[in-house]
Amino acid sequence: MDDNERNSPIQSVQPVRKIRAQIFKRERRELMYLYERARQGQASKRKKPSIRQTELLTSDASTPAEIEQDFLDYKTDLKNRLTFDRAQLLSEDLSSD
């Protein structure tokens, strides 16, 4: 029966005492090298950079009045930019005609 188990692709389960005896024999052997050489040259796995949570834009303004003022400032700035861009586009259209 042992021959059949050895030839089978799936190894049979060994009792714990046999495994422990094999480990003990392996530890008793004389080492060829004084230090472990297997660890040399193995690079450590690099961790992926974690995603950092960004703060909300409204976190700077603490009161509703400040939030409203920031919104009004943004609105006026946007109006000024749009009128300036529109004037630029109109002047380019007139000069090309």
PDB file of C-alpha atoms in Angstrom:
ATOM      1  CA  MET A   1       0.000   0.000   0.000  1.00  0.00           C
ATOM      2  CA  ASP A   2       2.939   2.336   0.624  1.00  0.00           C
ATOM      3  CA  ASP A   3       4.090   1.890  -2.969  1.00  0.00           C
ATOM      4  CA  ASN A   4       0.683   2.977  -4.243  1.00  0.00           C
ATOM      5  CA  GLU A   5       0.703   6.024  -1.986  1.00  0.00           C
ATOM      6  CA  ARG A   6       4.191   7.033  -3.088  1.00  0.00           C
ATOM      7  CA  ASN A   7       3.281   6.793  -6.774  1.00  0.00           C
ATOM      8  CA  SER A   8       0.025   8.704  -6.426  1.00  0.00           C
ATOM      9  CA  PRO A   9       0.098  12.407  -7.384  1.00  0.00           C
ATOM     10  CA  ILE A  10      -1.451  13.373  -4.037  1.00  0.00           C
ATOM     11  CA  GLN A  11       0.831  12.718  -1.098  1.00  0.00           C
ATOM     12  CA  SER A  12      -0.635  10.916   1.853  1.00  0.00           C
ATOM     13  CA  VAL A  13      -1.046  12.741   5.129  1.00  0.00           C
ATOM     14  CA  GLN A  14       1.794  11.941   7.504  1.00  0.00           C
ATOM     15  CA  PRO A  15       1.226  11.639  11.243  1.00  0.00           C
ATOM     16  CA  VAL A  16       2.455  14.566  13.311  1.00  0.00           C
ATOM     17  CA  ARG A  17       5.191  12.612  15.078  1.00  0.00           C
ATOM     18  CA  LYS A  18       6.829  11.642  11.762  1.00  0.00           C
ATOM     19  CA  ILE A  19       6.840  15.241  10.566  1.00  0.00           C
ATOM     20  CA  ARG A  20       8.275  16.417  13.882  1.00  0.00           C
ATOM     21  CA  ALA A  21      11.011  13.769  13.651  1.00  0.00           C
ATOM     22  CA  GLN A  22      11.942  14.980  10.157  1.00  0.00           C
ATOM     23  CA  ILE A  23      12.145  18.586  11.343  1.00  0.00           C
ATOM     24  CA  PHE A  24      14.292  17.538  14.306  1.00  0.00           C
ATOM     25  CA  LYS A  25      16.709  15.657  12.030  1.00  0.00           C
ATOM     26  CA  ARG A  26      16.909  18.635   9.704  1.00  0.00           C
ATOM     27  CA  GLU A  27      17.768  20.958  12.593  1.00  0.00           C
ATOM     28  CA  ARG A  28      20.461  18.610  13.944  1.00  0.00           C
ATOM     29  CA  ARG A  29      22.430  18.602  10.692  1.00  0.00           C
ATOM     30  CA  GLU A  30      25.619  20.609  10.551  1.00  0.00           C
ATOM     31  CA  LEU A  31      25.194  23.818   8.669  1.00  0.00           C
ATOM     32  CA  MET A  32      27.352  24.366   5.627  1.00  0.00           C
ATOM     33  CA  TYR A  33      27.252  28.135   6.096  1.00  0.00           C
ATOM     34  CA  LEU A  34      27.417  29.969   9.375  1.00  0.00           C
ATOM     35  CA  TYR A  35      24.644  32.411   8.447  1.00  0.00           C
ATOM     36  CA  GLU A  36      21.484  31.995   6.424  1.00  0.00           C
ATOM     37  CA  ARG A  37      22.175  32.834   2.814  1.00  0.00           C
ATOM     38  CA  ALA A  38      18.616  32.445   1.538  1.00  0.00           C
ATOM     39  CA  ARG A  39      17.543  35.893   2.690  1.00  0.00           C
ATOM     40  CA  GLN A  40      20.216  37.725   0.733  1.00  0.00           C
ATOM     41  CA  GLY A  41      19.040  39.238  -2.517  1.00  0.00           C
ATOM     42  CA  GLN A  42      15.357  38.962  -1.791  1.00  0.00           C
ATOM     43  CA  ALA A  43      13.690  42.316  -2.247  1.00  0.00           C
ATOM     44  CA  SER A  44      10.939  43.233   0.145  1.00  0.00           C
ATOM     45  CA  LYS A  45       7.510  43.765  -1.330  1.00  0.00           C
ATOM     46  CA  ARG A  46       6.689  47.377  -1.936  1.00  0.00           C
ATOM     47  CA  LYS A  47       3.396  48.599  -0.627  1.00  0.00           C
ATOM     48  CA  LYS A  48       1.093  50.510  -2.887  1.00  0.00           C
ATOM     49  CA  PRO A  49       0.708  54.140  -1.873  1.00  0.00           C
ATOM     50  CA  SER A  50      -2.525  54.579  -0.012  1.00  0.00           C
ATOM     51  CA  ILE A  51      -5.141  57.015  -1.235  1.00  0.00           C
ATOM     52  CA  ARG A  52      -5.166  60.118   0.901  1.00  0.00           C
ATOM     53  CA  GLN A  53      -8.488  61.747   1.602  1.00  0.00           C
ATOM     54  CA  THR A  54      -8.660  65.327   0.447  1.00  0.00           C
ATOM     55  CA  GLU A  55     -10.326  67.916   2.594  1.00  0.00           C
ATOM     56  CA  LEU A  56     -13.607  69.397   1.502  1.00  0.00           C
ATOM     57  CA  LEU A  57     -13.447  72.802  -0.148  1.00  0.00           C
ATOM     58  CA  THR A  58     -15.914  74.276   2.319  1.00  0.00           C
ATOM     59  CA  SER A  59     -13.817  73.223   5.317  1.00  0.00           C
ATOM     60  CA  ASP A  60     -11.974  76.597   5.251  1.00  0.00           C
ATOM     61  CA  ALA A  61     -15.160  78.564   5.831  1.00  0.00           C
ATOM     62  CA  SER A  62     -16.661  77.690   9.160  1.00  0.00           C
ATOM     63  CA  THR A  63     -19.820  79.828   9.291  1.00  0.00           C
ATOM     64  CA  PRO A  64     -22.666  80.019   6.765  1.00  0.00           C
ATOM     65  CA  ALA A  65     -21.982  83.742   6.282  1.00  0.00           C
ATOM     66  CA  GLU A  66     -18.394  83.024   5.209  1.00  0.00           C
ATOM     67  CA  ILE A  67     -19.577  80.291   2.856  1.00  0.00           C
ATOM     68  CA  GLU A  68     -22.080  82.666   1.275  1.00  0.00           C
ATOM     69  CA  GLN A  69     -19.420  85.387   0.930  1.00  0.00           C
ATOM     70  CA  ASP A  70     -17.027  82.946  -0.745  1.00  0.00           C
ATOM     71  CA  PHE A  71     -19.769  81.934  -3.157  1.00  0.00           C
ATOM     72  CA  LEU A  72     -20.555  85.569  -4.015  1.00  0.00           C
ATOM     73  CA  ASP A  73     -16.852  86.306  -4.582  1.00  0.00           C
ATOM     74  CA  TYR A  74     -16.602  83.306  -6.888  1.00  0.00           C
ATOM     75  CA  LYS A  75     -19.731  84.419  -8.759  1.00  0.00           C
ATOM     76  CA  THR A  76     -18.423  87.967  -9.364  1.00  0.00           C
ATOM     77  CA  ASP A  77     -15.015  86.635 -10.414  1.00  0.00           C
ATOM     78  CA  LEU A  78     -16.677  84.286 -12.887  1.00  0.00           C
ATOM     79  CA  LYS A  79     -18.776  87.112 -14.357  1.00  0.00           C
ATOM     80  CA  ASN A  80     -15.660  89.251 -14.858  1.00  0.00           C
ATOM     81  CA  ARG A  81     -13.830  86.418 -16.571  1.00  0.00           C
ATOM     82  CA  LEU A  82     -16.746  85.641 -18.891  1.00  0.00           C
ATOM     83  CA  THR A  83     -17.152  89.265 -19.981  1.00  0.00           C
ATOM     84  CA  PHE A  84     -13.404  89.556 -20.594  1.00  0.00           C
ATOM     85  CA  ASP A  85     -13.329  86.338 -22.651  1.00  0.00           C
ATOM     86  CA  ARG A  86     -16.399  87.418 -24.622  1.00  0.00           C
ATOM     87  CA  ALA A  87     -14.763  90.766 -25.402  1.00  0.00           C
ATOM     88  CA  GLN A  88     -11.624  88.988 -26.562  1.00  0.00           C
ATOM     89  CA  LEU A  89     -13.625  86.703 -28.861  1.00  0.00           C
ATOM     90  CA  LEU A  90     -15.655  89.580 -30.298  1.00  0.00           C
ATOM     91  CA  SER A  91     -12.531  91.630 -31.034  1.00  0.00           C
ATOM     92  CA  GLU A  92     -10.975  88.654 -32.850  1.00  0.00           C
ATOM     93  CA  ASP A  93     -14.129  88.164 -34.947  1.00  0.00           C
ATOM     94  CA  LEU A  94     -14.269  91.854 -35.908  1.00  0.00           C
ATOM     95  CA  SER A  95     -10.584  92.015 -36.853  1.00  0.00           C
ATOM     96  CA  SER A  96     -10.804  88.905 -39.050  1.00  0.00           C
ATOM     97  CA  ASP A  97     -13.750  90.303 -41.080  1.00  0.00           C
TER      98      ASP A  97
END
